[in-house]
Short mmCIF file of C-alpha atoms and ligand atoms in Angstrom, two decimals:
data_model
loop_
_atom_site.label_atom_id
_atom_site.label_comp_id
_atom_site.label_asym_id
_atom_site.label_seq_id
_atom_site.Cartn_x
_atom_site.Cartn_y
_atom_site.Cartn_z
CA UNK A 159 94.54 71.27 69.00
CA UNK A 160 90.97 72.25 68.24
CA UNK A 161 90.33 73.91 64.68
CA UNK A 162 89.82 77.45 64.66
CA UNK A 163 86.46 78.83 63.89
CA UNK A 164 86.01 82.19 61.85
CA UNK A 165 83.10 84.28 61.29
CA UNK A 166 82.91 87.54 58.78
CA UNK A 167 83.81 90.74 60.42
CA UNK A 168 80.37 92.65 60.51
CA UNK A 169 81.12 95.01 63.27
CA UNK A 170 84.20 97.25 61.68
CA UNK A 171 83.21 100.69 60.32
CA UNK A 172 85.52 102.81 58.09
CA UNK A 173 84.80 106.65 58.24
CA UNK A 174 85.81 108.79 55.04
CA UNK A 175 89.31 110.74 56.30
CA UNK A 176 87.72 114.13 57.24
CA UNK A 177 85.30 112.22 59.51
CA UNK A 178 88.06 110.09 60.72
CA UNK A 179 89.98 113.25 61.71
CA UNK A 180 86.96 115.01 63.31
CA UNK A 181 86.00 112.02 65.40
CA UNK A 182 90.07 111.28 66.67
CA UNK A 183 89.84 114.97 67.52
CA UNK A 184 86.50 115.28 69.28
CA UNK A 185 87.33 112.06 71.28
CA UNK A 186 90.94 113.30 72.29
CA UNK A 187 89.26 116.56 73.68
CA UNK A 188 86.48 114.40 75.45
CA UNK A 189 89.31 112.56 77.25
CA UNK A 190 91.43 115.24 78.09
CA UNK A 191 88.43 116.58 80.14
CA UNK A 192 88.60 113.74 82.22
CA UNK A 193 90.09 114.23 85.55
CA UNK A 194 90.59 111.87 88.85
CA UNK A 195 88.71 113.58 91.57
CA UNK A 196 88.97 112.48 95.35
CA UNK A 197 86.03 114.39 96.48
CA UNK A 198 82.68 112.59 95.69
CA UNK A 199 78.97 113.49 96.21
CA UNK A 200 76.91 110.79 97.74
CA UNK A 201 74.09 111.38 95.07
CA UNK A 202 72.87 107.98 93.74
CA UNK A 203 73.87 106.56 90.27
CA UNK A 204 71.68 104.24 88.33
CA UNK A 205 72.93 100.59 88.45
CA UNK A 206 72.21 100.24 84.82
CA UNK A 207 74.82 102.71 84.05
CA UNK A 208 77.44 100.72 86.17
CA UNK A 209 76.48 97.75 84.15
CA UNK A 210 76.97 99.07 80.83
CA UNK A 211 80.40 100.56 81.63
CA UNK A 212 81.19 97.03 83.00
CA UNK A 213 80.32 95.46 79.71
CA UNK A 214 82.08 98.14 77.73
CA UNK A 215 85.43 97.18 79.66
CA UNK A 216 84.45 93.38 79.44
CA UNK A 217 84.97 93.98 75.69
CA UNK A 218 88.90 94.79 76.37
CA UNK A 219 91.24 92.30 74.35
CA UNK A 220 92.94 89.91 76.60
CA UNK A 221 95.59 87.46 76.36
CA UNK A 222 94.20 84.25 74.68
CA UNK A 223 91.01 85.95 75.11
CA UNK A 224 90.85 84.68 78.80
CA UNK A 225 89.34 87.84 79.88
CA UNK A 226 90.75 87.03 83.34
CA UNK A 227 89.01 89.92 85.20
CA UNK A 228 86.26 90.24 87.81
CA UNK A 229 84.60 93.28 88.76
CA UNK A 230 82.64 93.44 92.49
CA UNK A 231 80.80 96.41 92.39
CA UNK A 232 80.22 97.63 96.07
CA UNK A 233 77.26 99.92 97.18
CA UNK A 234 76.39 98.29 100.55
CA UNK A 235 77.20 101.10 103.02
CA UNK A 236 78.75 98.69 105.72
CA UNK A 237 80.90 96.84 102.97
CA UNK A 238 82.08 100.51 101.95
CA UNK A 239 82.92 101.25 105.62
CA UNK A 240 84.88 97.94 106.09
CA UNK A 241 86.68 98.70 102.92
CA UNK A 242 87.67 102.27 104.33
CA UNK A 243 88.55 101.36 107.62
CA UNK A 244 90.99 98.78 106.37
CA UNK A 245 92.42 101.04 103.63
CA UNK A 246 92.96 103.86 106.15
CA UNK A 247 94.83 101.44 108.15
CA UNK A 248 97.35 100.67 105.50
CA UNK A 249 97.47 104.28 104.50
CA UNK A 250 98.25 105.35 107.98
CA UNK A 251 101.43 103.20 107.91
CA UNK A 252 102.12 104.26 104.47
CA UNK A 253 102.12 108.09 105.35
CA UNK A 254 103.65 107.41 108.73
CA UNK A 255 107.07 105.97 108.16
CA UNK A 256 106.71 102.98 105.20
CA UNK A 257 106.55 105.08 102.20
CA UNK A 258 110.06 106.19 101.14
CA UNK A 259 110.56 110.30 101.14
CA UNK A 260 111.10 109.76 97.25
CA UNK A 261 107.70 108.59 96.94
CA UNK A 262 106.06 110.88 99.19
CA UNK A 263 107.79 113.78 97.24
CA UNK A 264 106.07 112.59 94.11
CA UNK A 265 102.92 112.79 95.32
CA UNK A 266 103.49 115.92 96.98
CA UNK A 267 101.18 117.55 93.95
CA UNK A 268 98.47 115.65 94.73
CA UNK A 269 97.91 116.43 98.54
CA UNK A 270 96.67 113.17 99.43
CA UNK A 271 96.75 111.56 102.79
CA UNK A 272 95.49 108.74 104.80
CA UNK A 273 92.06 109.71 104.93
CA UNK A 274 89.96 108.16 102.45
CA UNK A 275 86.26 109.47 103.29
CA UNK A 276 85.58 108.90 99.48
CA UNK A 277 85.20 105.10 99.95
CA UNK A 278 82.20 105.84 101.85
CA UNK A 279 81.07 108.69 100.25
CA UNK A 280 80.82 107.28 96.40
CA UNK A 281 77.73 105.45 95.33
CA UNK A 282 80.09 102.92 93.88
CA UNK A 283 83.49 101.19 94.39
CA UNK A 284 84.21 99.01 91.39
CA UNK A 285 87.10 96.44 92.92
CA UNK A 286 88.81 94.91 90.15
CA UNK A 287 90.38 91.59 90.61
CA UNK A 288 92.73 89.88 88.03
CA UNK A 289 92.42 85.90 87.95
CA UNK A 290 95.97 84.61 88.07
CA UNK A 291 94.66 81.47 86.88
CA UNK A 292 91.14 80.16 85.52
CA UNK A 293 89.41 77.41 87.09
CA UNK A 294 87.28 75.14 84.76
CA UNK A 295 84.04 73.74 85.62
CA UNK A 296 85.62 70.18 86.65
CA UNK A 297 87.91 72.26 88.96
CA UNK A 298 90.93 72.10 86.87
CA UNK A 299 93.27 74.96 86.95
CA UNK A 300 94.06 76.98 83.35
CA UNK A 301 97.17 78.91 83.00
CA UNK A 302 96.31 82.67 82.21
CA UNK A 303 98.63 84.91 79.73
CA UNK A 304 99.23 88.68 79.87
CA UNK A 305 97.19 89.07 82.99
CA UNK A 306 98.27 92.49 84.02
CA UNK A 307 98.35 93.85 80.64
CA UNK A 308 94.73 92.32 80.02
CA UNK A 309 93.23 93.61 83.35
CA UNK A 310 95.16 97.30 82.84
CA UNK A 311 93.41 97.69 79.45
CA UNK A 312 90.10 96.51 80.56
CA UNK A 313 90.30 98.95 83.91
CA UNK A 314 91.44 101.82 81.17
CA UNK A 315 88.17 101.12 79.37
CA UNK A 316 86.22 101.15 82.46
CA UNK A 317 87.82 104.59 83.23
CA UNK A 318 86.90 105.65 79.70
CA UNK A 319 83.27 104.31 79.96
CA UNK A 320 82.63 105.77 83.11
CA UNK A 321 83.79 109.44 81.88
CA UNK A 322 81.83 109.15 78.64
CA UNK A 323 78.50 108.23 80.84
CA UNK A 324 79.34 111.66 82.50
CA UNK A 325 80.46 110.33 85.71
CA UNK A 326 83.91 110.81 87.50
CA UNK A 327 86.21 108.56 88.89
CA UNK A 328 89.39 107.79 91.10
CA UNK A 329 91.55 104.93 90.32
CA UNK A 330 92.55 104.17 94.09
CA UNK A 331 95.37 101.57 94.88
CA UNK A 332 95.96 100.97 98.50
CA UNK A 333 99.29 100.22 99.54
CA UNK A 334 98.24 96.83 100.40
CA UNK A 335 95.41 95.06 99.15
CA UNK A 336 94.63 91.84 100.64
CA UNK A 337 92.22 93.08 102.51
CA UNK A 338 89.79 93.56 99.54
CA UNK A 339 90.22 89.67 98.91
CA UNK A 340 89.49 88.99 102.47
CA UNK A 341 86.27 91.45 102.84
CA UNK A 342 84.72 90.70 99.57
CA UNK A 343 85.50 86.88 99.99
CA UNK A 344 87.16 86.37 96.60
CA UNK A 345 88.38 82.94 95.35
CA UNK A 346 91.90 81.84 95.79
CA UNK A 347 92.59 82.46 92.08
CA UNK A 348 91.67 86.27 92.47
CA UNK A 349 94.18 89.14 93.19
CA UNK A 350 93.21 92.59 93.96
CA UNK A 351 94.26 94.81 91.03
CA UNK A 352 92.55 98.31 91.59
CA UNK A 353 89.56 100.17 93.46
CA UNK A 354 87.60 102.57 90.88
CA UNK A 355 85.65 104.91 92.69
CA UNK A 356 82.86 106.19 90.84
CA UNK A 357 80.11 108.94 91.38
CA UNK A 358 79.39 112.41 90.95
CA UNK A 359 81.78 115.10 92.22
CA UNK A 360 80.86 116.78 95.30
CA UNK A 361 79.59 120.32 95.19
CA UNK A 362 82.74 122.49 94.88
CA UNK A 363 85.32 119.80 94.13
CA UNK A 364 88.84 120.94 93.34
CA UNK A 365 91.77 118.81 91.52
CA UNK A 366 95.58 119.43 91.75
CA UNK A 367 96.77 121.97 89.06
CA UNK A 368 98.72 119.43 87.21
CA UNK A 369 99.49 119.28 83.60
CA UNK A 370 100.08 116.35 80.88
CA UNK A 371 102.80 115.97 78.83
CA UNK A 372 103.09 117.25 75.11
CA UNK A 373 102.70 115.04 72.32
CA UNK A 374 106.67 115.12 71.60
CA UNK A 375 107.28 114.11 75.23
CA UNK A 376 105.07 111.07 75.18
CA UNK A 377 105.65 109.79 71.32
CA UNK A 378 108.04 109.15 68.63
CA UNK A 379 107.49 108.74 65.20
CA UNK A 380 109.99 106.81 63.45
N1 LIG B 511 97.69 105.09 98.14
C1 LIG B 511 98.19 106.12 98.72
C2 LIG B 511 99.24 106.91 98.24
C3 LIG B 511 98.94 107.03 96.85
C4 LIG B 511 100.04 106.65 95.79
C5 LIG B 511 100.06 106.91 94.29
I1 LIG B 511 101.37 106.07 92.95
C6 LIG B 511 99.17 107.85 93.71
O1 LIG B 511 98.90 108.34 92.78
C7 LIG B 511 98.50 108.91 95.10
C8 LIG B 511 98.45 108.28 95.86
C9 LIG B 511 96.86 107.29 98.67
O2 LIG B 511 95.96 106.91 97.76
O3 LIG B 511 96.79 108.18 99.36
#
């Protein structure tokens, strides 16, 4: 076992109680404004913003600090088109027979269907892959731990970073995702996790009239 090396915690900041309350409430309100959208403008966004959001996501905690994620940022119109066509093929099957009635019922408030034009309209598709294992420089495989937890946390932080930058996003999960690995030619240790569609909302974007659970419904204090 290698000896652990420790350094002083210099980045931590404590706030006086009043400031802590103000910050928590301000951030809560900021996050509550976030909505997933399904209609995007083609307006370009600076690549630098995406890079910063990815670095924010990459600061996520992960099992054994293995950082078992890869982000593939797609802006090439041809690649976006390939992804759209492959996704719509899977979605067609999903909406025309594969999906259980119960699942379609659960989606009814969202008004989704098999058409996914946003995959071509939005300036960026961030395709998130989880690395089920790592590959060392000598080619040896390294076991990764808590991969889905880790990638889920990083994805949440990416969504938060994108919202904080004043952009909108859609966490999109095609019914079958194998085509993402194929189109983007990813290595064998990577599995598609989610597509984060990022951009500005299209003019006149509407969102489903849905609500969020109250605190008493989501939390228990013991
Ligand atoms: N992938 C499909 C279906 C879908 C599934 C869930 I769970 C959603 O929250 C929304 C949609 C689609 O994107 O239409």
